[in-house]
C-alpha positions as YAML, in Angstrom:
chain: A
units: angstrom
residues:
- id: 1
  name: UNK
  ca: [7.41, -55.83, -18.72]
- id: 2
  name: UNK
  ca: [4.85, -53.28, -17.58]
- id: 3
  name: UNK
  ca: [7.17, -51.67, -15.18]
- id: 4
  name: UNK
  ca: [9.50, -51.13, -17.92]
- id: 5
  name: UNK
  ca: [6.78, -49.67, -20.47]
- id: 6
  name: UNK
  ca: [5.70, -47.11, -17.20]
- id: 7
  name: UNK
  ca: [9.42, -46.37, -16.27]
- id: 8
  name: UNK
  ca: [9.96, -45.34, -20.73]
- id: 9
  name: UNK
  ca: [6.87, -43.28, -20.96]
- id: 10
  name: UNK
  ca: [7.84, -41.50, -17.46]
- id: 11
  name: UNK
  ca: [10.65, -40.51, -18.92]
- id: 12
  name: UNK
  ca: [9.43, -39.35, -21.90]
- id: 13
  name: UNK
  ca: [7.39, -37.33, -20.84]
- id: 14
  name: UNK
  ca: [9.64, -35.72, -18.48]
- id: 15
  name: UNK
  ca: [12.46, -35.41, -20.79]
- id: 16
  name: UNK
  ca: [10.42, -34.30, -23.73]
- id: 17
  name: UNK
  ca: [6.78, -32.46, -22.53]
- id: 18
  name: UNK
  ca: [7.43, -31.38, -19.05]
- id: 19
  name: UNK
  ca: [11.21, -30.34, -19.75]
- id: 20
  name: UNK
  ca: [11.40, -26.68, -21.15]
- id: 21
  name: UNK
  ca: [14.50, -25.15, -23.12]
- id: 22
  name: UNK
  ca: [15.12, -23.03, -19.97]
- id: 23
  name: UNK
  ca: [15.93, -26.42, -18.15]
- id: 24
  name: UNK
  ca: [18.19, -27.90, -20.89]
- id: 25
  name: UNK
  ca: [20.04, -25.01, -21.71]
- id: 26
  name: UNK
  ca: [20.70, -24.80, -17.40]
- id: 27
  name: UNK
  ca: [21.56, -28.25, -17.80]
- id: 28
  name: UNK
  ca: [24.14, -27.83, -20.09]
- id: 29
  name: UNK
  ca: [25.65, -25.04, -18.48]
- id: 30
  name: UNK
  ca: [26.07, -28.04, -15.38]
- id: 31
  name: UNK
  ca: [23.55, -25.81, -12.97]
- id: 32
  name: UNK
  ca: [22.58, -28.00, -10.01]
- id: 33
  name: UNK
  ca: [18.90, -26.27, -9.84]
- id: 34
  name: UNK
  ca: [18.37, -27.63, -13.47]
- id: 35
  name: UNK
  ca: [19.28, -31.29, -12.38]
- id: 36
  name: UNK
  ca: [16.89, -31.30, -9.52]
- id: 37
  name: UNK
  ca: [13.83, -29.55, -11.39]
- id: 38
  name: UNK
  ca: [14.33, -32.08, -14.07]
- id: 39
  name: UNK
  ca: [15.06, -35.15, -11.24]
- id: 40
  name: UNK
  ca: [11.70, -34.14, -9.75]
- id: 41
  name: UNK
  ca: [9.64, -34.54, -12.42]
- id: 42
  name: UNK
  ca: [10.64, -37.60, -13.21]
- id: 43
  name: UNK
  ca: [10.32, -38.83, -9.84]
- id: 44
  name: UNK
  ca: [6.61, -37.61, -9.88]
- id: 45
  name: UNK
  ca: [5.81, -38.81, -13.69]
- id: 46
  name: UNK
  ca: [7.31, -42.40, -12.28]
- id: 47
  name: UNK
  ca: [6.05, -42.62, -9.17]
- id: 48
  name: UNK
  ca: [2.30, -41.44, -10.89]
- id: 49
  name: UNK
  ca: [2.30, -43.99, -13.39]
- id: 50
  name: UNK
  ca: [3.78, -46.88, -11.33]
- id: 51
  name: UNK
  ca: [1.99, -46.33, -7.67]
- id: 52
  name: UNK
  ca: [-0.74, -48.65, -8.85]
- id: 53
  name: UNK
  ca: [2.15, -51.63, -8.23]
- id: 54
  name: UNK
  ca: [2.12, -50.29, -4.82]
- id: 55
  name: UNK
  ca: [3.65, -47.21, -2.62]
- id: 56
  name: UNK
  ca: [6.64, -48.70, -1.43]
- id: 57
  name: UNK
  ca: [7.54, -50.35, -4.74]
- id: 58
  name: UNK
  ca: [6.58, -47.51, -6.71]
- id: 59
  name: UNK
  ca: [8.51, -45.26, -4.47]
- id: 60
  name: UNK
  ca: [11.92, -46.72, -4.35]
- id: 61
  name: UNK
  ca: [11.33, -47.70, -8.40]
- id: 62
  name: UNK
  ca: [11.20, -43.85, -9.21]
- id: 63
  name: UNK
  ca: [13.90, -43.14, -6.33]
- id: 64
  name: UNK
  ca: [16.08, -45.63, -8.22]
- id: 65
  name: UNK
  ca: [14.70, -44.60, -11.60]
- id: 66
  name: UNK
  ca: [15.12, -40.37, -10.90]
- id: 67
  name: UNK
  ca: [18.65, -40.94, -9.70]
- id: 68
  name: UNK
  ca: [20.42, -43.03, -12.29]
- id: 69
  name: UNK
  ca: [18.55, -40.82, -14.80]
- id: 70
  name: UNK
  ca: [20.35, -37.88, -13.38]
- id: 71
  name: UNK
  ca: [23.70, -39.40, -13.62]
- id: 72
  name: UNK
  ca: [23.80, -40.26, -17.27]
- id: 73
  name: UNK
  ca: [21.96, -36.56, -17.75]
- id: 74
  name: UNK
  ca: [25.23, -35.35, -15.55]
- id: 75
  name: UNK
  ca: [27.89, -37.55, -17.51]
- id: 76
  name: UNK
  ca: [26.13, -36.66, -20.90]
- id: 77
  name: UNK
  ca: [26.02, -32.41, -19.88]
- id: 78
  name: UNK
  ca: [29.79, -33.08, -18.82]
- id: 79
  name: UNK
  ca: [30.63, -34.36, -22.45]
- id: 80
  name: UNK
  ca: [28.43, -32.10, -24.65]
- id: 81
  name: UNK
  ca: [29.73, -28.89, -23.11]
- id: 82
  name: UNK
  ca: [32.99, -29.89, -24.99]
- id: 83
  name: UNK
  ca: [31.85, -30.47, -27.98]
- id: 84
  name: UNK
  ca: [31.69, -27.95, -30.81]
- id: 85
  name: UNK
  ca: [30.33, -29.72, -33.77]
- id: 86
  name: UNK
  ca: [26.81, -29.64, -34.24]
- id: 87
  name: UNK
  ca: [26.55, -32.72, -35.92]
- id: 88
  name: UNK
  ca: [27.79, -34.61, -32.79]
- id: 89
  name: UNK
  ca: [25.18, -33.58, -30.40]
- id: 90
  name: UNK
  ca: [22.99, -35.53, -32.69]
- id: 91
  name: UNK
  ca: [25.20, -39.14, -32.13]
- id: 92
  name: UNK
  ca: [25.15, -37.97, -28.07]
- id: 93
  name: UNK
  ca: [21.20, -37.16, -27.79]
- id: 94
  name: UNK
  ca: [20.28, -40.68, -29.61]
- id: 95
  name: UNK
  ca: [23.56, -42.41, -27.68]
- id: 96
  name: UNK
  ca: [21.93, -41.19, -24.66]
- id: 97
  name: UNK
  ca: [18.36, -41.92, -25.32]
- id: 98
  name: UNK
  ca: [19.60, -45.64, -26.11]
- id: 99
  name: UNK
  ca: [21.58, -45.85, -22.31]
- id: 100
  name: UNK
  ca: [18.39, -44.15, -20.64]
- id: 101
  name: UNK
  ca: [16.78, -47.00, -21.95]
- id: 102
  name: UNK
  ca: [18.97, -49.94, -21.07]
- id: 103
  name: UNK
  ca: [19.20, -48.79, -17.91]
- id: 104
  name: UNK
  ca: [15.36, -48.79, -17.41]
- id: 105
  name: UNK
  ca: [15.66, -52.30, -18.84]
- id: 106
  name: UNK
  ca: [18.18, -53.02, -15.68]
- id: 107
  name: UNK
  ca: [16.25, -51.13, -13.03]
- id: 108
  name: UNK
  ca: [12.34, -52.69, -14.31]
- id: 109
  name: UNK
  ca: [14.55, -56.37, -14.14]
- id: 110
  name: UNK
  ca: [15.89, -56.03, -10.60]
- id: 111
  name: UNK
  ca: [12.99, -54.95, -8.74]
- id: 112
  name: UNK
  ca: [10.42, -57.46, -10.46]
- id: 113
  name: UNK
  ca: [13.62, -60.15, -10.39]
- id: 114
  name: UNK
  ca: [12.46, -61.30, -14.33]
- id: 115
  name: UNK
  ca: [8.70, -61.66, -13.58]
- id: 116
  name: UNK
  ca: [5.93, -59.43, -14.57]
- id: 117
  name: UNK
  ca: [4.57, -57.17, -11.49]
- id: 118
  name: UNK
  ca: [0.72, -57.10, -10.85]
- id: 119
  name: UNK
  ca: [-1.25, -54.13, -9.56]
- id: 120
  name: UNK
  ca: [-1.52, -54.03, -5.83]
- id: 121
  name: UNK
  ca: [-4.84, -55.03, -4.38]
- id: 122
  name: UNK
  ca: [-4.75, -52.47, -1.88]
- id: 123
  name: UNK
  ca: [-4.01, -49.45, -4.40]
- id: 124
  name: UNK
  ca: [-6.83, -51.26, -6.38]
- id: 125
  name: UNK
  ca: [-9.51, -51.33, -3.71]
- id: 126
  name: UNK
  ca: [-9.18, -47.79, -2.57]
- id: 127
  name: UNK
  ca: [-9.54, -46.43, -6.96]
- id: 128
  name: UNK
  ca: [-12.56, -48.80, -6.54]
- id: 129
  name: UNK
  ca: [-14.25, -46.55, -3.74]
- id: 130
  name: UNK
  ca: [-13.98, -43.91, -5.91]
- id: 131
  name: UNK
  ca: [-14.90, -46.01, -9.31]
- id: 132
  name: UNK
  ca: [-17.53, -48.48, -8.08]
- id: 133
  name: UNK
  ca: [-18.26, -50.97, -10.57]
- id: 134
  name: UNK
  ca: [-15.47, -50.82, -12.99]
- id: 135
  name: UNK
  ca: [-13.61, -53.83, -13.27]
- id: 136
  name: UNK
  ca: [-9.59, -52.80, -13.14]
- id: 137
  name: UNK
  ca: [-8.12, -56.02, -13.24]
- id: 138
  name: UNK
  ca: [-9.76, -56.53, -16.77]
- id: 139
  name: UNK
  ca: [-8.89, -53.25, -17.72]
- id: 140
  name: UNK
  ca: [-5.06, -53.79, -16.51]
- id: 141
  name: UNK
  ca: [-5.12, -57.56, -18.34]
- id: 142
  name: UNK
  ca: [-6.11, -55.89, -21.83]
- id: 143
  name: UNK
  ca: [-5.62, -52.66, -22.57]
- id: 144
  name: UNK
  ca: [-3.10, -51.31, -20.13]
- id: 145
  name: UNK
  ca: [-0.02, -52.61, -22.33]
- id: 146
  name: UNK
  ca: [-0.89, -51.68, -25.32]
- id: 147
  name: UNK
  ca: [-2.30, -48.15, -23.57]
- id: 148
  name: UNK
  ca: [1.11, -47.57, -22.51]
- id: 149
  name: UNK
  ca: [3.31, -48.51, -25.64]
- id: 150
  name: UNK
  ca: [1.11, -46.54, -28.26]
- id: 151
  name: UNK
  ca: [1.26, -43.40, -25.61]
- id: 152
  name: UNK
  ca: [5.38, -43.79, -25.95]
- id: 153
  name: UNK
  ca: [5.24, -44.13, -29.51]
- id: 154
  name: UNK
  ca: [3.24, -41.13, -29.73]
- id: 155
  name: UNK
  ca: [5.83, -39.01, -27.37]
- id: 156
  name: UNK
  ca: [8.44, -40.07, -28.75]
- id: 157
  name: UNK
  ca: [7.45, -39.59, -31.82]
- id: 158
  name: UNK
  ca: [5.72, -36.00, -31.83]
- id: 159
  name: UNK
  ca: [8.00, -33.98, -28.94]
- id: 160
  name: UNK
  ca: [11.15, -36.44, -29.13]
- id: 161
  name: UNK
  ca: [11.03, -35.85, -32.86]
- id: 162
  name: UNK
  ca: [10.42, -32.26, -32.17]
- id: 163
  name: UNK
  ca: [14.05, -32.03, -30.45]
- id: 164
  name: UNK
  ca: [15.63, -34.07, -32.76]
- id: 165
  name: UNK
  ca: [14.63, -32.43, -35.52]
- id: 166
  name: UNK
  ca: [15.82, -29.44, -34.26]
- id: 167
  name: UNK
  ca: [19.12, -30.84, -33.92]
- id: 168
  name: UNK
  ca: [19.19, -31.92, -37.58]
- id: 169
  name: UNK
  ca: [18.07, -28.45, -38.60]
- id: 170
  name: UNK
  ca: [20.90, -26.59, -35.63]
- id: 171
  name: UNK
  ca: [23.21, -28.13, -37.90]
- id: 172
  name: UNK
  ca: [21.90, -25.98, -41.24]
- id: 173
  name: UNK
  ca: [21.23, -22.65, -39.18]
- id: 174
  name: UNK
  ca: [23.39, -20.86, -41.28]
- id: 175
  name: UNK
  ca: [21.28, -22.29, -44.30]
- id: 176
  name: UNK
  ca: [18.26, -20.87, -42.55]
- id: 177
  name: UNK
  ca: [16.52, -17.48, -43.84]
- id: 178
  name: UNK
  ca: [13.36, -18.20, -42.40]
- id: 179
  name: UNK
  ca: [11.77, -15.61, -39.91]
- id: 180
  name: UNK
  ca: [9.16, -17.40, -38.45]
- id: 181
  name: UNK
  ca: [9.04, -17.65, -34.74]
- id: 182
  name: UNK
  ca: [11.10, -20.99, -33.35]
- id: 183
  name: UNK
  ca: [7.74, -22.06, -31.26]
- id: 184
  name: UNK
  ca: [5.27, -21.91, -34.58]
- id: 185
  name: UNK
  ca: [7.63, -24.41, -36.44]
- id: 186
  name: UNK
  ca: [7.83, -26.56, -33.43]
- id: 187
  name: UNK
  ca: [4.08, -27.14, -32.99]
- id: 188
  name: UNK
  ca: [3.27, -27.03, -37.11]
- id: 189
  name: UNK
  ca: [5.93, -29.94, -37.22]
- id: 190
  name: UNK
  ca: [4.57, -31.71, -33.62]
- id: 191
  name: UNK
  ca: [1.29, -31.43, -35.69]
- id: 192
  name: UNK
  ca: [2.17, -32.48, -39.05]
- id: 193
  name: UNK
  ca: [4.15, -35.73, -37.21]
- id: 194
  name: UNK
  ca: [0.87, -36.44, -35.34]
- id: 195
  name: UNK
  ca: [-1.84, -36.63, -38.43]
- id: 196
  name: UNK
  ca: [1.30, -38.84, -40.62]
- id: 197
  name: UNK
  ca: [1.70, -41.11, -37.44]
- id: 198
  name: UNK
  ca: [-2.43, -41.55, -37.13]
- id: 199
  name: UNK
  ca: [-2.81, -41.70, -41.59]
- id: 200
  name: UNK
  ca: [0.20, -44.45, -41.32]
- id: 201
  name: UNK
  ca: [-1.62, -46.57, -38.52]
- id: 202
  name: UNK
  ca: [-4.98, -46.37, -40.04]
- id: 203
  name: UNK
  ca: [-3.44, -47.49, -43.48]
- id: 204
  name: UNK
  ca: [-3.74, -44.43, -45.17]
- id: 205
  name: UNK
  ca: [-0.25, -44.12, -46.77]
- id: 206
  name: UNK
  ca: [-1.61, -42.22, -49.44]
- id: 207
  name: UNK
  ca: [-3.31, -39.31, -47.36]
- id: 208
  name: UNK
  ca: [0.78, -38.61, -46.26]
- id: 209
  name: UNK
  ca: [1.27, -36.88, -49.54]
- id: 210
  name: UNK
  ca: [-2.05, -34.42, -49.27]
- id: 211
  name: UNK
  ca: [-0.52, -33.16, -45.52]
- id: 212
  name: UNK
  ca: [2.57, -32.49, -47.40]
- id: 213
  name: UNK
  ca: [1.75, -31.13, -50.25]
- id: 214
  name: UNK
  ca: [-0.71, -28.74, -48.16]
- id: 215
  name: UNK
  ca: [2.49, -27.50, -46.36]
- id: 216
  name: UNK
  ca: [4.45, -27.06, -49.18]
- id: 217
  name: UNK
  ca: [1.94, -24.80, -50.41]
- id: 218
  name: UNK
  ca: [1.94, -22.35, -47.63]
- id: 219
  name: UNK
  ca: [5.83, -21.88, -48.60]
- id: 220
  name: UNK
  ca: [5.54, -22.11, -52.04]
- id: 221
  name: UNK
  ca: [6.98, -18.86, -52.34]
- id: 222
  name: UNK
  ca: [9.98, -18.89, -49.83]
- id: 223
  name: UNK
  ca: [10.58, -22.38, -51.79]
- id: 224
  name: UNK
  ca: [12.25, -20.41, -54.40]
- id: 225
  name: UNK
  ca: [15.49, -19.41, -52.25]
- id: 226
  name: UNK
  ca: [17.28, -22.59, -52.22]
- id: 227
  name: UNK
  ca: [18.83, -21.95, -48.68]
- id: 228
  name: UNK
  ca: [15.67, -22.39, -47.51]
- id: 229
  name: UNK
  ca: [14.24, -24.70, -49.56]
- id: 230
  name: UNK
  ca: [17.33, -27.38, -48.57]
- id: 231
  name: UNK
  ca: [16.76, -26.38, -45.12]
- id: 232
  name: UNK
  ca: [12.54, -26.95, -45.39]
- id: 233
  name: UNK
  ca: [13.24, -30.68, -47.15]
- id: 234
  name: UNK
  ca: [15.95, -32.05, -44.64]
- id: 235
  name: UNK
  ca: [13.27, -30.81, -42.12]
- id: 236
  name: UNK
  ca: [10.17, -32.30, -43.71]
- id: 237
  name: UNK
  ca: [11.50, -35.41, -44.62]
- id: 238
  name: UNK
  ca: [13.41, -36.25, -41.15]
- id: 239
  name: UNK
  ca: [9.73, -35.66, -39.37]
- id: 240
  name: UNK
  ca: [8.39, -37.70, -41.98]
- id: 241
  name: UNK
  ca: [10.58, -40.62, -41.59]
- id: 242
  name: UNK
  ca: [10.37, -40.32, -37.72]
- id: 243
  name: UNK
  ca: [6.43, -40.39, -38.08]
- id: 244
  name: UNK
  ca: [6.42, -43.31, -41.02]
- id: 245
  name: UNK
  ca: [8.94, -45.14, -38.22]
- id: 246
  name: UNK
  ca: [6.28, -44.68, -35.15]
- id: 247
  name: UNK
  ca: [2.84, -45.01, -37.36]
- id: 248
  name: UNK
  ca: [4.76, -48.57, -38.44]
- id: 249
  name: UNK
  ca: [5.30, -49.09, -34.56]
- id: 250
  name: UNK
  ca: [1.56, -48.82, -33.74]
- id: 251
  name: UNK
  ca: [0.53, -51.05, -36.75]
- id: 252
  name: UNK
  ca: [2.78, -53.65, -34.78]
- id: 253
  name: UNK
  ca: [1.85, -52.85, -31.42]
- id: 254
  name: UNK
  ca: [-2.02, -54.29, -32.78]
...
């Protein structure tokens, strides 16, 4: 399964940290330029992550990986660009976050043919040059799994949640009166998802309602225009679910 966890965070990261709004908004407009820039960094984030398998595994894995990514990113562009109701982009970005990840599931079970692929002795002997004495075999055996998962969760959870979010809050931006600059609101919430993900992992459920109650304070005032204030709770309490959802994750990922 560790092929598959690489291949997931790979493409989190390049869909979510690495991808800017320049890139989707080209994508959506169909602009070839966008497609490769995007395929690229995937191909690097996979072929990073999974070269420890070996070279020639790791590179047709990401070939395989960058290409069918860029397909369903094509077919998905082709079927948003008709669509007018904001609502509905919501149902396509989760539909195609769900076929991303079936066909990693596919691709991660063809090339290891159902069994579980082990880090290449070669690729292991020349990091041990450079990091004499470190045993990497152990370190791949217990903690590399779990590394992997809880560093998806977290993606996911902060810049995934980040775009979502947005798309739950496109669909009230008529509701919206609020002035402050798009990027602020995007890191305050990538922020306020991160310290409710680590409180709900630790066990601190009860610390959640001090992180929102600070925030609530700093718009105490705007609170009282009810445009807002509708637009502020669907907001808070859709990156509070999505955090409560991944902190729950890493509690079972133990």
């Amino acid at each position: 399964m560790t092929l598959l966890w690489m291949g997931i965070l790979a493409q989190v990261l390049a869909d979510f940290v690495l991808q800017t709004d320049r890139l989707v908004k080209m994508k959506a407009a169909i602009k070839w330029r966008a497609f490769l820039e995007h395929g690229l960094a995937l191909f690097l984030c996979t072929f990073v992550l999974t070269h420890l398998y070996g070279i020639k595994l790791a590179l047709s894995f990401s070939t395989a990986a960058a290409s069918v990514h860029l397909l369903i990113d094509y077919l998905k562009s082709l079927v948003t660009k008709r669509i007018r109701r904001k609502s509905s982009h919501i149902i396509a970005f989760v539909l195609d976050q769900l076929i991303h990840l079936y066909a990693l599931f596919l691709l991660s079970f063809l090339f290891t043919s159902g069994f579980t692929v082990k880090p290449d002795e070669t690729v292991l002997a020349l990091y041990l040059t450079c990091f004499p004495g470190i045993n990497l075999s152990d370190l791949f055996n217990r903690y590399w799994d779990k590394t992997v998962i809880v560093s998806i969760i977290f993606v996911y959870v902060l810049f995934g949640g980040a775009v979502l979010n947005r798309l739950f809050l496109n669909c009230m931006s008529d509701l919206s009166k609020d002035n402050a600059s798009p990027n602020i609101g995007k890191w305050i919430g990538i922020l306020e998802r991160a310290i409710i993900l680590v409180l709900i992992a630790s066990d601190n459920v009860t610390a959640v309602a001090m992180v929102l109650t600070a925030k609530s304070i700093a718009r105490f005032r705007q609170l009282n225009q009810r445009d807002f204030a509708e637009y502020y709770l669907v907001g808070t309490l859709i990156s509070t679910v999505l955090a409560f959802i991944g902190g729950l994750a890493l509690r079972a990922s133990r």
